[in-house]
Coordinates of N, CA, C and O in Angstrom, one line a residue:
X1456 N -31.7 30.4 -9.1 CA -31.2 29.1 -9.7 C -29.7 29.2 -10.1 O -29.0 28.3 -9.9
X1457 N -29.4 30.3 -10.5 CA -28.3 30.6 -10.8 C -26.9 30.4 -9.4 O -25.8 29.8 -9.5
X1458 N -27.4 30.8 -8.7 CA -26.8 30.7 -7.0 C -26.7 29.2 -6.9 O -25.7 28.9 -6.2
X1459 N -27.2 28.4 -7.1 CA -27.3 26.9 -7.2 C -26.4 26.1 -7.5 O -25.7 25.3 -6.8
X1460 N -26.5 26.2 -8.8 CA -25.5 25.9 -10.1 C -24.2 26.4 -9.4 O -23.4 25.5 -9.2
X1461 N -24.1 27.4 -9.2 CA -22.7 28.2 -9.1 C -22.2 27.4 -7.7 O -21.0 27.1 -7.7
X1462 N -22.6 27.3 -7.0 CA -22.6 26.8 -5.6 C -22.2 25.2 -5.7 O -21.3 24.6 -5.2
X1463 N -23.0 24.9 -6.3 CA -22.7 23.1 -7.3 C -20.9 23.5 -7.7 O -20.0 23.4 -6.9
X1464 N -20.9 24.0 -9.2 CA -19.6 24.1 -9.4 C -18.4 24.3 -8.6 O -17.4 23.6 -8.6
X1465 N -18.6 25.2 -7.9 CA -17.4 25.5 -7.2 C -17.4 24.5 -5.7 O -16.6 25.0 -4.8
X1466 N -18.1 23.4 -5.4 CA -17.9 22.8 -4.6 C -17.3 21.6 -5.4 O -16.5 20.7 -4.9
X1467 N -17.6 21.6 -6.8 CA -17.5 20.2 -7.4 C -15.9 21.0 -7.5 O -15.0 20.2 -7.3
X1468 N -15.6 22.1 -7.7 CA -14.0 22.3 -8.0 C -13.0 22.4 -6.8 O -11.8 22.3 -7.0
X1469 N -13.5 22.4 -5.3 CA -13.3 22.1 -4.0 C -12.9 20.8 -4.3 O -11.7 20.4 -4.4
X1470 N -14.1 19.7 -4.4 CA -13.4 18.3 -4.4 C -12.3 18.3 -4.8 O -11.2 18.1 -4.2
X1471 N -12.6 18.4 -6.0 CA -11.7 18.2 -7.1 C -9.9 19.0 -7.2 O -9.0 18.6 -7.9
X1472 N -10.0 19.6 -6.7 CA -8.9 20.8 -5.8 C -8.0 19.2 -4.6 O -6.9 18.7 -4.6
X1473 N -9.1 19.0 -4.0 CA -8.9 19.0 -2.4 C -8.6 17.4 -2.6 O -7.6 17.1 -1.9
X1474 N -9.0 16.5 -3.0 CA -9.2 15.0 -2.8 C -7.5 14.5 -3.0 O -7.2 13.4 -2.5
X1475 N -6.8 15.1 -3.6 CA -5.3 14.2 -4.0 C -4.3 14.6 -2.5 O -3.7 13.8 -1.8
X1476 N -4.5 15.8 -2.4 CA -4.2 15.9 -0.8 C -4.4 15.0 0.3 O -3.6 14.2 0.7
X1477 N -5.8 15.3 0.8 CA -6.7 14.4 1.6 C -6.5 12.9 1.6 O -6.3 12.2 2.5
X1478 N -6.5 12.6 0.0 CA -6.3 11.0 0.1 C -4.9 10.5 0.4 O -4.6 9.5 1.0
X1479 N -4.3 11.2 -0.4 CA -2.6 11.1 0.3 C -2.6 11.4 1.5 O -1.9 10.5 1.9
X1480 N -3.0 12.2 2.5 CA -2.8 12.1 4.1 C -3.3 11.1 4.7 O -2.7 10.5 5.6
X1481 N -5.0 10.6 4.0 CA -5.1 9.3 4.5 C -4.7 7.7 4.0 O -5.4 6.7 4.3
X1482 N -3.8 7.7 3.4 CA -3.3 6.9 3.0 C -2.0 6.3 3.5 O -1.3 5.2 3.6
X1483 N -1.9 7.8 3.8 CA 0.2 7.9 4.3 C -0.5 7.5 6.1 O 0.2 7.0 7.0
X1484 N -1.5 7.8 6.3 CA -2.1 7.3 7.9 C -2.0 6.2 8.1 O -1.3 5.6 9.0
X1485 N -3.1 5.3 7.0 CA -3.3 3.8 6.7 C -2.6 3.0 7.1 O -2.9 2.2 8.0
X1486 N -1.2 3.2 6.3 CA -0.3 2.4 5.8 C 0.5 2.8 7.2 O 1.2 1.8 7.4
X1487 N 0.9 3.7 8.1 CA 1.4 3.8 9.2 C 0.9 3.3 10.9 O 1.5 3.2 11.9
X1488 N -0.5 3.1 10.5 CA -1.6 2.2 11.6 C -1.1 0.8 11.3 O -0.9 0.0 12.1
X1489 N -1.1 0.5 9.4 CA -1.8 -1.4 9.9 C 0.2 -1.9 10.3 O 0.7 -2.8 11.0
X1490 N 0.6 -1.0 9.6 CA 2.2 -1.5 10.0 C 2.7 -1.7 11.7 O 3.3 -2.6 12.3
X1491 N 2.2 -0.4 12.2 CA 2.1 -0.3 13.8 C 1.4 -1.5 14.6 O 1.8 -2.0 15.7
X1492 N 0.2 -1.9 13.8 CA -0.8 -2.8 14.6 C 0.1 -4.2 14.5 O 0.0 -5.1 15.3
X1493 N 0.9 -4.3 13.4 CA 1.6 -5.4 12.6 C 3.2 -5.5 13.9 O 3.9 -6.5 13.8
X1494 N 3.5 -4.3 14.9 CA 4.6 -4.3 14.8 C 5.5 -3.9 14.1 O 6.6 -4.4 14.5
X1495 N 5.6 -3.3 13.0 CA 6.5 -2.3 12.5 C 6.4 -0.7 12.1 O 5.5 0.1 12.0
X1496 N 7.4 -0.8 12.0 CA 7.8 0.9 11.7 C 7.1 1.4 10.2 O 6.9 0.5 9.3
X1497 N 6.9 2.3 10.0 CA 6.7 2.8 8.4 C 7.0 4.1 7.8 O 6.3 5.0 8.1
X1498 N 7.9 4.3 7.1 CA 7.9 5.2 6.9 C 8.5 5.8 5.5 O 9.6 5.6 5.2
X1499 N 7.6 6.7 4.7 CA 7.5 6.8 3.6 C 8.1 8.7 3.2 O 7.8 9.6 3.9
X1500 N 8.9 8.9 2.0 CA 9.3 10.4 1.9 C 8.1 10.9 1.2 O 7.6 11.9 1.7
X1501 N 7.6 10.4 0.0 CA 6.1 10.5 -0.7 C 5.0 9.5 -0.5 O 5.2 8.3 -0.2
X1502 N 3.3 10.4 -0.7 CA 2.7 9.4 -0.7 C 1.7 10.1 -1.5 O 1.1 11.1 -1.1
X1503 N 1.6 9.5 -2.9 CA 0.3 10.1 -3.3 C -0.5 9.1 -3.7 O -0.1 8.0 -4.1
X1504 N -1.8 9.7 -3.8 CA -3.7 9.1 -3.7 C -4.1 10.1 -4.4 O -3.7 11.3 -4.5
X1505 N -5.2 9.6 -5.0 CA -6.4 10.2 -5.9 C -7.2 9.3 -5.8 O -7.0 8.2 -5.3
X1506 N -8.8 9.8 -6.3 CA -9.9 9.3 -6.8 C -9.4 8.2 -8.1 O -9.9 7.2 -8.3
X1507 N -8.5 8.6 -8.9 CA -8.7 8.3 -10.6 C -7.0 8.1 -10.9 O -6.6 7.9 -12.0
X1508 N -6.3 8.2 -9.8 CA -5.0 7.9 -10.1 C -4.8 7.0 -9.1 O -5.4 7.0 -8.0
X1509 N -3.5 6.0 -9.5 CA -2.9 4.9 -8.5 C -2.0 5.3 -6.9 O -1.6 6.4 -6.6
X1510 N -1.9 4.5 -6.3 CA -1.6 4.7 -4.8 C 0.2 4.6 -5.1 O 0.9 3.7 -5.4
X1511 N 0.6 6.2 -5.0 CA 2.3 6.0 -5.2 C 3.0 6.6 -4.4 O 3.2 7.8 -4.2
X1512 N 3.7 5.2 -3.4 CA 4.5 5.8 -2.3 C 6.1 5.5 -2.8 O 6.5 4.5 -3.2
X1513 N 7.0 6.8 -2.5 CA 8.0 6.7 -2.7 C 9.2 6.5 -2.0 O 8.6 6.5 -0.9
X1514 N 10.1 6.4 -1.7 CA 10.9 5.9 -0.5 C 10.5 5.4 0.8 O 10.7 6.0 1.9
X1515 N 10.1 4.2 0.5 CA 9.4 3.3 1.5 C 10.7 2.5 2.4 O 11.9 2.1 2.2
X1516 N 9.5 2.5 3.5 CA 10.9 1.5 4.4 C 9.8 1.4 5.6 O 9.0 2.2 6.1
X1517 N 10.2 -0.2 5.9 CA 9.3 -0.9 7.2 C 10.8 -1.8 7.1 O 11.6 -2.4 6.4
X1518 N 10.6 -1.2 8.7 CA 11.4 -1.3 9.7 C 10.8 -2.3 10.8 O 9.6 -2.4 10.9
X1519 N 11.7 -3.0 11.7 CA 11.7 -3.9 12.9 C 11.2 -3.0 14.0 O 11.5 -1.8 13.8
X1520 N 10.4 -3.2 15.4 CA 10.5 -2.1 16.1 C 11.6 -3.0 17.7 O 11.5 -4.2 17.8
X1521 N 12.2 -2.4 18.5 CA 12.8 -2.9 19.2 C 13.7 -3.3 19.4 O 14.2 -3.6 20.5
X1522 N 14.3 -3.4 17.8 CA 15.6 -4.4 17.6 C 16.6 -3.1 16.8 O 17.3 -3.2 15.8
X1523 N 16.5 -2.0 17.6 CA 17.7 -1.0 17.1 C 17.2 -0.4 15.5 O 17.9 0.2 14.8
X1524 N 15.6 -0.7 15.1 CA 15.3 -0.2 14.1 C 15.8 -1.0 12.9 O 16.1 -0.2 11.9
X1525 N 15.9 -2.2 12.7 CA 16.7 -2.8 11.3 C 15.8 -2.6 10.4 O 14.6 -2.5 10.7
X1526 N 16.3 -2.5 9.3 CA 15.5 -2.5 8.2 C 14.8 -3.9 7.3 O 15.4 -4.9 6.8
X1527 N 13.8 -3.6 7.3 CA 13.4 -4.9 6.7 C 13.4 -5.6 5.2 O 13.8 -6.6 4.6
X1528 N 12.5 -4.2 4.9 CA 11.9 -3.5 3.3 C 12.0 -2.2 2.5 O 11.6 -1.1 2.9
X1529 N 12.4 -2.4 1.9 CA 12.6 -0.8 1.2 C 12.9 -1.0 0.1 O 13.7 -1.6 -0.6
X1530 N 12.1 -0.2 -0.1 CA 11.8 0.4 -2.0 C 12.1 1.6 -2.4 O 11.9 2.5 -1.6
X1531 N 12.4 1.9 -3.5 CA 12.2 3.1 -4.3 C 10.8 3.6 -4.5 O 10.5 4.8 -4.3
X1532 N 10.2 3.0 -4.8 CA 8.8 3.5 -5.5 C 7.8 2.2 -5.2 O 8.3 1.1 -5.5
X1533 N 6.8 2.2 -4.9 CA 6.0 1.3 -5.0 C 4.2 1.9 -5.3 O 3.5 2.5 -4.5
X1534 N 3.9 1.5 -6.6 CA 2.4 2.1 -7.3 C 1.6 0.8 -7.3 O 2.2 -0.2 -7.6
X1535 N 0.2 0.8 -7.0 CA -0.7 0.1 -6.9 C -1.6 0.7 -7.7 O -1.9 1.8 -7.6
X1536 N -2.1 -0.3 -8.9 CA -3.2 0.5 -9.4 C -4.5 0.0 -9.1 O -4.6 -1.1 -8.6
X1537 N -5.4 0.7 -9.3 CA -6.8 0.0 -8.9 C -7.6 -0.3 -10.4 O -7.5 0.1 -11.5
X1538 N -8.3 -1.2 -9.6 CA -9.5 -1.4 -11.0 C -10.6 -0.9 -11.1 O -11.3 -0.9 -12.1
X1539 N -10.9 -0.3 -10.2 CA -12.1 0.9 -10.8 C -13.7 0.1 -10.0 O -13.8 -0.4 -8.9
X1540 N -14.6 0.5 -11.2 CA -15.4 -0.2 -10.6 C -16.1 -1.2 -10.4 O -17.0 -1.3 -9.6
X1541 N -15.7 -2.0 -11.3 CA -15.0 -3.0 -11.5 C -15.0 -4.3 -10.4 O -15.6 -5.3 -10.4
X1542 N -14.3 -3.8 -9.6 CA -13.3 -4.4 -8.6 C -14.3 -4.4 -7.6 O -14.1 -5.2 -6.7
X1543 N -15.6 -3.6 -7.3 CA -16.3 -3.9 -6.2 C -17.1 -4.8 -6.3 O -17.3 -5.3 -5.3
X1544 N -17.8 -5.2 -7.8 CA -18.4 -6.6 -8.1 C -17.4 -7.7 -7.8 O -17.7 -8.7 -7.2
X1545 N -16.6 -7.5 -8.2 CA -15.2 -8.7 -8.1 C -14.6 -9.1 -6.7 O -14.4 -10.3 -6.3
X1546 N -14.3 -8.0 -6.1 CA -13.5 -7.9 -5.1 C -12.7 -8.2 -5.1 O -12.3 -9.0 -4.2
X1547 N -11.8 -7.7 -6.4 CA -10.6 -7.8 -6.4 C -10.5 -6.4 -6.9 O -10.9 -6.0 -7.9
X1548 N -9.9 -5.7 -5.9 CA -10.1 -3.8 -5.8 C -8.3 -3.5 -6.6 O -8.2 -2.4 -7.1
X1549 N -7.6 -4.0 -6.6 CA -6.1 -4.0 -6.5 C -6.3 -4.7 -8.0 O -6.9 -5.7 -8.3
X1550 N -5.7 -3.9 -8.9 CA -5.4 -4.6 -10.5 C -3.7 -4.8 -10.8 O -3.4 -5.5 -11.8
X1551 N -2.9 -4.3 -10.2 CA -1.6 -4.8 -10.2 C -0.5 -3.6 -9.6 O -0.6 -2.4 -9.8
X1552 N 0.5 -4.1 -8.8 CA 1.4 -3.7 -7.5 C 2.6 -4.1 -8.3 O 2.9 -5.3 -8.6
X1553 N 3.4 -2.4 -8.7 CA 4.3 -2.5 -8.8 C 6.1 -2.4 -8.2 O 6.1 -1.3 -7.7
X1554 N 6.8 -2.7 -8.0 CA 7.8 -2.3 -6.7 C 9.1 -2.3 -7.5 O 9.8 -3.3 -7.9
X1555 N 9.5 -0.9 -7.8 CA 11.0 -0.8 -7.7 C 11.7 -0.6 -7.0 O 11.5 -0.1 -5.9
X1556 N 13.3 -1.0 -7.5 CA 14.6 -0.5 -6.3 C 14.3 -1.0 -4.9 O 14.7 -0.3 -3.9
X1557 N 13.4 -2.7 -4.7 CA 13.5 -3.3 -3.6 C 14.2 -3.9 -2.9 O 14.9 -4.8 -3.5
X1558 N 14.2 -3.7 -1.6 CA 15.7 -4.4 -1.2 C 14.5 -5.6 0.5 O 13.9 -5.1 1.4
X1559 N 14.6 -6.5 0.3 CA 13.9 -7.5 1.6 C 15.4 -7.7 2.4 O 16.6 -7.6 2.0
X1560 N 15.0 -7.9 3.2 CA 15.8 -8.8 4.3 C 14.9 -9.7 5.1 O 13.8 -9.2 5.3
X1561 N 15.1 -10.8 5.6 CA 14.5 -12.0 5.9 C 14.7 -12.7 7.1 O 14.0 -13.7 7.0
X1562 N 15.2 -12.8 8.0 CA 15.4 -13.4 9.5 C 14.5 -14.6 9.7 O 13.3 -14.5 9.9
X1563 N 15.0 -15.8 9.8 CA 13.5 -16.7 9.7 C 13.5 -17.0 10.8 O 12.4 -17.4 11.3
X1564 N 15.0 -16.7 11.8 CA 15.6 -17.0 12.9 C 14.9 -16.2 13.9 O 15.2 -16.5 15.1
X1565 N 13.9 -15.2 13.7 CA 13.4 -14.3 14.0 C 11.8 -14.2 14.9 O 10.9 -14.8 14.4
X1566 N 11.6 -13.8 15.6 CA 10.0 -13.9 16.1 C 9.2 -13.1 15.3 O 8.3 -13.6 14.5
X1567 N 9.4 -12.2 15.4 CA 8.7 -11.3 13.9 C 8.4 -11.8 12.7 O 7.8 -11.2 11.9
X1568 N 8.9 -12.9 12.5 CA 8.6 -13.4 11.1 C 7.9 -14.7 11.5 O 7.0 -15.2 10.8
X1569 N 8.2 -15.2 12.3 CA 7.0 -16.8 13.2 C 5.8 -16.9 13.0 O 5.2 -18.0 13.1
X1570 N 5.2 -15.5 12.6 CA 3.7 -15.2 12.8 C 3.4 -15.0 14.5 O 4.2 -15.0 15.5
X1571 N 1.7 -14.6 14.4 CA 1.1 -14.1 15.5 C 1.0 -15.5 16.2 O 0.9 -15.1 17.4
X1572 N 1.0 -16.7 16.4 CA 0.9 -17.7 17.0 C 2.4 -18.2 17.8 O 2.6 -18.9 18.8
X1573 N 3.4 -17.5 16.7 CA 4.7 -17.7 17.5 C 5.0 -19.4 16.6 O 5.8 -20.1 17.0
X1574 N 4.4 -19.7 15.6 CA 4.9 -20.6 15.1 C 5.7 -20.5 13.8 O 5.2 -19.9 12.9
X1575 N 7.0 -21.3 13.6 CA 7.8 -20.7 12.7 C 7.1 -20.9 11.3 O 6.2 -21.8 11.4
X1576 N 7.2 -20.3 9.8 CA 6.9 -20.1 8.9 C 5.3 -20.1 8.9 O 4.7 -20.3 7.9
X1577 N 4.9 -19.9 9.8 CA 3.5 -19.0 10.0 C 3.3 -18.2 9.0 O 2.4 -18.5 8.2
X1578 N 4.2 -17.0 8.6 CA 4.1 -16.0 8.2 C 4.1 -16.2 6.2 O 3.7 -15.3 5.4
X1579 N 4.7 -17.6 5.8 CA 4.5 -17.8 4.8 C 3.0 -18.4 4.1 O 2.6 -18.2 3.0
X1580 N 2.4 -19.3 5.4 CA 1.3 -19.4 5.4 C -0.2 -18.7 4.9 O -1.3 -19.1 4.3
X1581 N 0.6 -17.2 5.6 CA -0.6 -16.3 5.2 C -0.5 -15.6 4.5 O -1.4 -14.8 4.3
X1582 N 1.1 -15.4 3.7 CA 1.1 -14.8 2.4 C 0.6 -15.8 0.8 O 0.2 -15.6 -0.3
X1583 N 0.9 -17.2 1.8 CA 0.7 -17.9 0.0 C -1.6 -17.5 0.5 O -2.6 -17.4 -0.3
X1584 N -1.6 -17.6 1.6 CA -3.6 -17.5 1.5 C -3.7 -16.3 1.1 O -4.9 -16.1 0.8
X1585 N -2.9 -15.2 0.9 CA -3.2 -14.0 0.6 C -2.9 -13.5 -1.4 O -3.5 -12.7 -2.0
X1586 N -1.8 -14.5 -1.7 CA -1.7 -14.5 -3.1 C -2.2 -15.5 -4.3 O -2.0 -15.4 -5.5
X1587 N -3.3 -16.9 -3.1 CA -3.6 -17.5 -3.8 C -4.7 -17.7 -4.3 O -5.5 -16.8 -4.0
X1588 N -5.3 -18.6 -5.1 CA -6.7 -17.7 -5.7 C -7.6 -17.7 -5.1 O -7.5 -18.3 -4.0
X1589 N -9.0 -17.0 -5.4 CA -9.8 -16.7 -5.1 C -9.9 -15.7 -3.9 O -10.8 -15.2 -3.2
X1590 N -8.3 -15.3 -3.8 CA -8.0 -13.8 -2.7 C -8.3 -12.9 -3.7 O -8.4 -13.2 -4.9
X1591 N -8.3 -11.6 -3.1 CA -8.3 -10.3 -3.5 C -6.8 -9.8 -4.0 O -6.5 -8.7 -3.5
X1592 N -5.8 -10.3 -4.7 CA -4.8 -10.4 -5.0 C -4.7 -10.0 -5.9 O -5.5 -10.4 -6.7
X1593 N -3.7 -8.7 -6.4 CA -4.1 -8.5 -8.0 C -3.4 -9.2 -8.5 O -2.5 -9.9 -8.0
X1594 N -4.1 -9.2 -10.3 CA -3.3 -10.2 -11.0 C -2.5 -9.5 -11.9 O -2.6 -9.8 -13.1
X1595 N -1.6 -8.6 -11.7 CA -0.2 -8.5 -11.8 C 0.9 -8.1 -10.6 O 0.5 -7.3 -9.7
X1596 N 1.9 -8.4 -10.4 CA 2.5 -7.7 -9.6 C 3.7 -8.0 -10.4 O 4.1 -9.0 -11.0
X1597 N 4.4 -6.7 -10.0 CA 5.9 -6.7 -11.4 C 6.7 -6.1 -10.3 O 6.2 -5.2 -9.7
X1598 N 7.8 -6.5 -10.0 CA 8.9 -6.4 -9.3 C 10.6 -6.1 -9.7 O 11.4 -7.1 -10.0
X1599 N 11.0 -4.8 -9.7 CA 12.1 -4.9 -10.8 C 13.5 -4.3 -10.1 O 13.4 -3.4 -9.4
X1600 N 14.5 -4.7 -10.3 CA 15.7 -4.1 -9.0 C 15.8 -4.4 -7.6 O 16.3 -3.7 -6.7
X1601 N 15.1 -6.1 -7.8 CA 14.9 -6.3 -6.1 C 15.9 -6.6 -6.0 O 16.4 -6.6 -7.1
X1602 N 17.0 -7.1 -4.9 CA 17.6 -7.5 -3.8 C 16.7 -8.1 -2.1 O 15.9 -7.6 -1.3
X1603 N 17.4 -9.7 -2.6 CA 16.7 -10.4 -1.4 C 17.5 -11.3 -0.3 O 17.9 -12.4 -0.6
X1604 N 17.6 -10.9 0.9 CA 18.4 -11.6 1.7 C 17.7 -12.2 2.5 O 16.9 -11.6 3.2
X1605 N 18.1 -13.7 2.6 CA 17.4 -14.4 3.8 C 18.3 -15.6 4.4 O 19.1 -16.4 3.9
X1606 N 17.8 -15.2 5.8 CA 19.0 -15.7 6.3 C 18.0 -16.8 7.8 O 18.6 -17.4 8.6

C-alpha cells in the first residue's frame, strides 16, 4: 500500500512539475495555428500557461503574410485571466484580457481586413458579434499604452 501512495505522490508532483511547460508549448502552438488558419503571422518572445495561473504572452506581434511581413499588432504583454470553474456553467471561460504597450495598425483599404467573403468592414461585423452580449466575451478588458492607426 505504501508503493501506491508513493506512486500517487510523485506522479501528482510530475504534474505538477510538468503542466506550466506543457501548457505553455500548447498554447504558444494554439495561438500560431488559429493565426495561420486566419492568414497571419504570429509570433510571440514569451508564452506562459498554467492550470491555476493566467495565459501571459509577452512580445506579441501578428503580422500580414505576403505583403513583406507588415506589422499589424503588437504588444508588450498581453494576460488573459480565466474564471475557473465557473466559466464552464457560463461559458464565459475568459474573465478579463489585458493588453499592454499596444500598438494596431489598420488598412481598411486592405483585403485582409474585408473579411472571408471579401466584403468590406466584414471584419467589424464579427468583432462587434464577438464582444457583444450573450458571447463568451470577458467582462473586462483593460487596454493601456495603446497606439492606433487606421488608415
Amino acid at each position: 500500500m505504501k508503493r501506491f501512495w508513493l506512486g500517487a505522490l510523485l506522479a501528482a508532483g510530475a504534474v505538477w512539475v510538468l503542466q506550466a511547460p506543457v501548457l505553455s508549448g500548447v498554447a504558444d502552438f494554439a495561438l500560431e495555428v488559429v493565426c495561420a488558419r486566419s492568414g497571419y503571422g504570429f509570433s510571440a518572445e514569451k508564452v506562459r500557461a498554467g492550470l491555476w495561473s493566467p495565459l501571459v504572452v509577452e512580445g506579441v506581434g501578428v503580422s500580414t503574410r505576403g505583403r513583406g511581413a507588415a506589422q499589424v499588432f503588437a504588444a508588450e504583454r498581453v494576460v488573459v485571466r480565466w474564471r475557473g470553474a465557473a466559466g464552464i456553467f457560463s461559458g464565459r471561460f475568459v474573465e478579463a484580457v489585458e493588453v499592454d504597450g499596444a500598438a494596431l495598425s489598420v488598412d481598411l483599404r486592405e483585403r485582409a481586413w474585408s473579411g472571408a467573403g471579401g466584403t468590406r468592414g466584414e471584419w467589424a461585423v464579427v468583432l462587434g458579434r464577438l464582444l457583444g452580449s450573450g458571447s463568451g466575451a470577458p467582462e473586462r478588458i483593460r487596454i493601456s499604452g495603446a497606439t492606433v492607426e487606421v488608415v
